[in-house]
Amino acid sequence: MASSCPSSAFDSATHSSPSPPKPTLATQTAVAIASDSTSSNRSPLNSYSPFPRVKSCDVYLGFCGRRPPLLRFVKWLRAELEMLGLRCFAVDRRRCRDAHAHSVAKVAMDAAAVGVVLVTRKSFSNPYGVEEMRWFLERKNLVPVFFGLSQGDCTARDVIERKGELWERFGGQLWNAYGGIEEEWKQVVDGVSRSAVMLEVNPGNFRDRIFDAVLLLGSQLGRRSMVEKVQRWREMAVEELPFPRNINFVGRKSELAKLEMMLFGDFEGSPEEYIEIRARDAHRRDTVMARNSTSNSGTQKGRIAKKNVEIKAKGKEPVVWKESEEEIEMQGTWSSELPVRHRRMRNAMTTSYRRGVACICGESGIGKTELLLEFAYKFSQSYKRVLWVSGESRYLRQNYLKLLPLLGVDVAIGTEMFSQRNGPRSFKELEADAIGKVRRELMRDIPFLLVIDNLESEKDWWDGSSIMELLPRFGGETHIIISSRLPRVLNIMPLRLSYLSAAEAMILMKGRVTELPTEDANALRIIEEKLGRLPLGLALVRAILSELPIGPLKLLDMINQMPYRELKFSRKKDLVMKQNPSLVQLLDVCFSILDNAQKPSKLATKMVGVSNWFAPSAIPISMLAIAASTSSAKHCRTRFFKRCFHYLSCTTRELNVSISEAEASSTLVRFSVARESTRMGHISFHSIIKIYAHERDDNSSAFSIIKAIEKEGNLQEHADHIWSACFLLFKFGIDPGVIDFPERDLLSFIRRFALPLASLTFTNLSLCNAALELLRVSTEALEALEDSFLSKATSAQDKTKCSKNPRSRSSIESDPLIYLDLASLRAILLETRAKFMLQGGQYDIGEQLCRTAVSIKEVIYGCEHPQTQATRETMERLYFKLSFKIRISRIVYGCGNSVSTVVLQGNTDGILDDLNRAVDDGVNTYKASL
């Protein structure tokens, strides 16, 4: 059970009466919390409920202050302790008004096994904070957590004499602030400074100190499971981000500050330096409106409007959070003072955001992922974990549900297949339940950062549902950042990324070079204008200049001499390359360099060529190399290198040897064509590079990914890439397959990868629709192959009758084992689909599928074969469930209103008689055992 003292009881401290909470802190006001670990509804720090009687308490958590970072830390620590099974009582006693609240807090202090006190600069002038430290020091169970100061700062003499930068301003005879005794106060301060426990918290180590505190408390309380769980969390956090931090990240200070403001709402720097909410013209128009409104308003409203006009004239409009249940808008405080007609005119200019969520929009290659990555690394300690989800439409839902094991939740379908209502749940309910588990974990008081990178659509590719069904409630401790090329996502005002400034673009291109000759600097400026300051192109320029012994002037000459090839960019995502021909020429130069440097194998460029067929996630280098070695793609060769070979002779002589896959991948990373992944032995490619590689090669290289997966594919590690191969092989919806696979290879792929992938997707991720669709298209592929076999057999028989040649045989006669394997595999797929239908309650469809599977197995194995019998048992079970469902429906619907709800559980023996008796007796709700 969770409880708290009323938020209205906060301002009755005996020595002072603090002012009411500011609007910006309304959702984070500190109150007392007494909670039980068994409660599923954890009260936020500003919830209201009466205090219960404190029976037992594992951890007493005392703090003082209302600063948002302090409150986030307290809520996070309390939520972690509760989730791990500890009973925690968190309180700011200075905010409790009545004697009952104080007495309950005292009882909790006495009952607590461990006392955690957050020590801030205000703690030594707070009588309750000093009392808490003294109480637990005497009992030798104090765990001080120094928040915003170090343990070395807590020396009584330094505080009294105002020594040091901190106490020069806030020090002095602090015991006088509450009428305390000097000696007792000194003993407490010096006792804290000599404590063997030293947990010093600052904004850059929240996560580490939370884990340290939990480990310490778990050890002191003898909770070994707590220690093991925290250690596992720390191990999992090593690879929480997909890419290493970009050491060449340039600019974007304003965007980072805006992101911080959108998510945290308590930007502690100078927002006016980076954030401009509206244009100057809007400021002038609104200023005129405000002045006109003051002439017809009362004296008090006039003063308020005048004050706001003066603030606005300085370009420093105050920004506060306006809260509601569904969304929180960031507006100027002055807008509510305008007349209604002026507010209506101003609606089009208002900038609104949803608190805790931000959307970054911009064209491909503008640097959206780089900005997300920099923010995630910069603020990673403010979250328990950064959850990075790739937003490509085909993979979004499964990527989201893959967060479950990272959150410590098991979603495997088993005993949960049956609901407490009417037997088995539908597939939609199963998927919604799995998604709900992720959402519930993200809606605790534990902060996570959910990053959805490169969102392609607001609708799910599989069923058209909105992505809002995936996201947790906005305004909680979990923050959400979405990047997309879409102009707007979820009706949220986006943060649109623009191009880098000229100075930032120059820094990005020249790298570590501090000074350049005038000719080279001018050449870089020309290249910058040609590329439109696109960060992706500028990074390629930097890489080429760093890896080759050429200067900017020679590189510009190479780009100008490279003939522009008219590539057929047809898709919407190819607009960047359509509108930027210089980028295509730069890529031609880069790939020509790689081609010439890696004769005769050209492994690096072949690896790029086949990368387009893999999934958007990181690709194993070994699998990429296998696909490249089997690729028959023809690479573009021009006479360009013959004209400028003297520029590259020094470098190409060194690299003109057969290179390994590790060297090839390293070369791609050094030239910024590929990106290194945090997963060992994996690399990634930008979508622009993949599009260019796809247009450079034909579809013949798509065959190579199947061969690579067959050789090194692993279902647990490479599920995304196996899905990508399935999209190439089978026809999903209106998307046709790309590859015509040989019969033997197709059967092997379905048996080894497609069928296990469907089972894994259904069982471990609860993605029922995707799994069933994969089984369906695999079955259709086998049926088409079987029709082809039969048509060839018929044709061969006709030719045999006409020619009377005994050597002419049908495909079935020439290779009967293939046809037998085909029929057997088709029966397995049908039976698997039937079993899934059984779990989803679709008995009629499952019974038809299973009946077909039985017919096939009877022909192949015989009626008495164990496999045939097993399939027949499944069919009989489906038939019984279907007939039983029909009979129950007739009874329930035939009784009118006398039975409103029927709940079926357990064994079916005697259920019909029981239901008939229930109907006769007029029972409204009847529970029986199925």
Short mmCIF file of N, CA and C in Angstrom, two decimals, residues 1-4 31-36 39-49 75 78-79 82 445:
data_model
loop_
_atom_site.label_atom_id
_atom_site.label_comp_id
_atom_site.label_asym_id
_atom_site.label_seq_id
_atom_site.Cartn_x
_atom_site.Cartn_y
_atom_site.Cartn_z
N MET A 1 0.85 -1.20 0.00
CA MET A 1 0.00 0.00 0.00
C MET A 1 0.87 1.24 0.00
N ALA A 2 0.54 2.21 -0.80
CA ALA A 2 1.29 3.45 -0.88
C ALA A 2 0.48 4.57 -0.28
N SER A 3 1.17 5.48 0.37
CA SER A 3 0.47 6.61 0.97
C SER A 3 1.38 7.80 1.06
N SER A 4 0.80 8.94 1.32
CA SER A 4 1.57 10.18 1.42
C SER A 4 0.81 11.17 2.25
N VAL A 31 6.66 15.15 -1.26
CA VAL A 31 5.79 14.84 -0.13
C VAL A 31 6.27 13.57 0.52
N ALA A 32 5.64 13.22 1.63
CA ALA A 32 6.02 11.99 2.33
C ALA A 32 5.42 10.79 1.66
N ILE A 33 6.18 9.71 1.60
CA ILE A 33 5.73 8.48 0.97
C ILE A 33 5.96 7.33 1.94
N ALA A 34 4.94 6.57 2.20
CA ALA A 34 5.09 5.32 2.93
C ALA A 34 4.50 4.25 2.07
N SER A 35 5.30 3.35 1.53
CA SER A 35 4.82 2.41 0.53
C SER A 35 5.22 1.00 0.85
N ASP A 36 4.39 0.10 0.41
CA ASP A 36 4.63 -1.34 0.57
C ASP A 36 5.03 -1.90 -0.78
N SER A 39 2.50 -3.36 -3.39
CA SER A 39 1.51 -2.53 -4.07
C SER A 39 1.87 -2.39 -5.52
N SER A 40 0.89 -2.53 -6.39
CA SER A 40 1.12 -2.36 -7.81
C SER A 40 0.94 -0.92 -8.25
N ASN A 41 0.27 -0.11 -7.46
CA ASN A 41 0.07 1.29 -7.78
C ASN A 41 0.97 2.13 -6.90
N ARG A 42 2.08 2.55 -7.44
CA ARG A 42 3.02 3.34 -6.67
C ARG A 42 2.64 4.80 -6.76
N SER A 43 2.48 5.44 -5.63
CA SER A 43 2.03 6.82 -5.61
C SER A 43 3.14 7.74 -6.08
N PRO A 44 2.85 8.71 -6.93
CA PRO A 44 3.83 9.73 -7.24
C PRO A 44 4.07 10.60 -6.03
N LEU A 45 5.10 11.41 -6.12
CA LEU A 45 5.50 12.17 -4.95
C LEU A 45 4.51 13.26 -4.58
N ASN A 46 3.56 13.55 -5.46
CA ASN A 46 2.60 14.59 -5.11
C ASN A 46 1.19 14.03 -4.93
N SER A 47 1.07 12.70 -4.73
CA SER A 47 -0.25 12.12 -4.57
C SER A 47 -0.80 12.37 -3.17
N TYR A 48 -2.11 12.25 -3.03
CA TYR A 48 -2.75 12.49 -1.74
C TYR A 48 -3.41 11.22 -1.26
N SER A 49 -3.11 10.81 -0.06
CA SER A 49 -3.81 9.74 0.63
C SER A 49 -3.39 9.78 2.08
N LYS A 75 12.52 9.91 -6.35
CA LYS A 75 11.51 9.03 -6.92
C LYS A 75 12.12 7.79 -7.55
N ARG A 78 13.46 5.44 -4.73
CA ARG A 78 12.35 4.79 -4.04
C ARG A 78 11.71 3.73 -4.92
N ALA A 79 11.50 4.03 -6.21
CA ALA A 79 10.88 3.06 -7.11
C ALA A 79 11.76 1.83 -7.29
N GLU A 82 11.42 -0.31 -4.12
CA GLU A 82 10.13 -0.97 -4.07
C GLU A 82 10.06 -2.13 -5.05
N ASP A 445 7.98 4.97 -11.82
CA ASP A 445 8.75 6.17 -11.48
C ASP A 445 10.22 6.03 -11.81
#
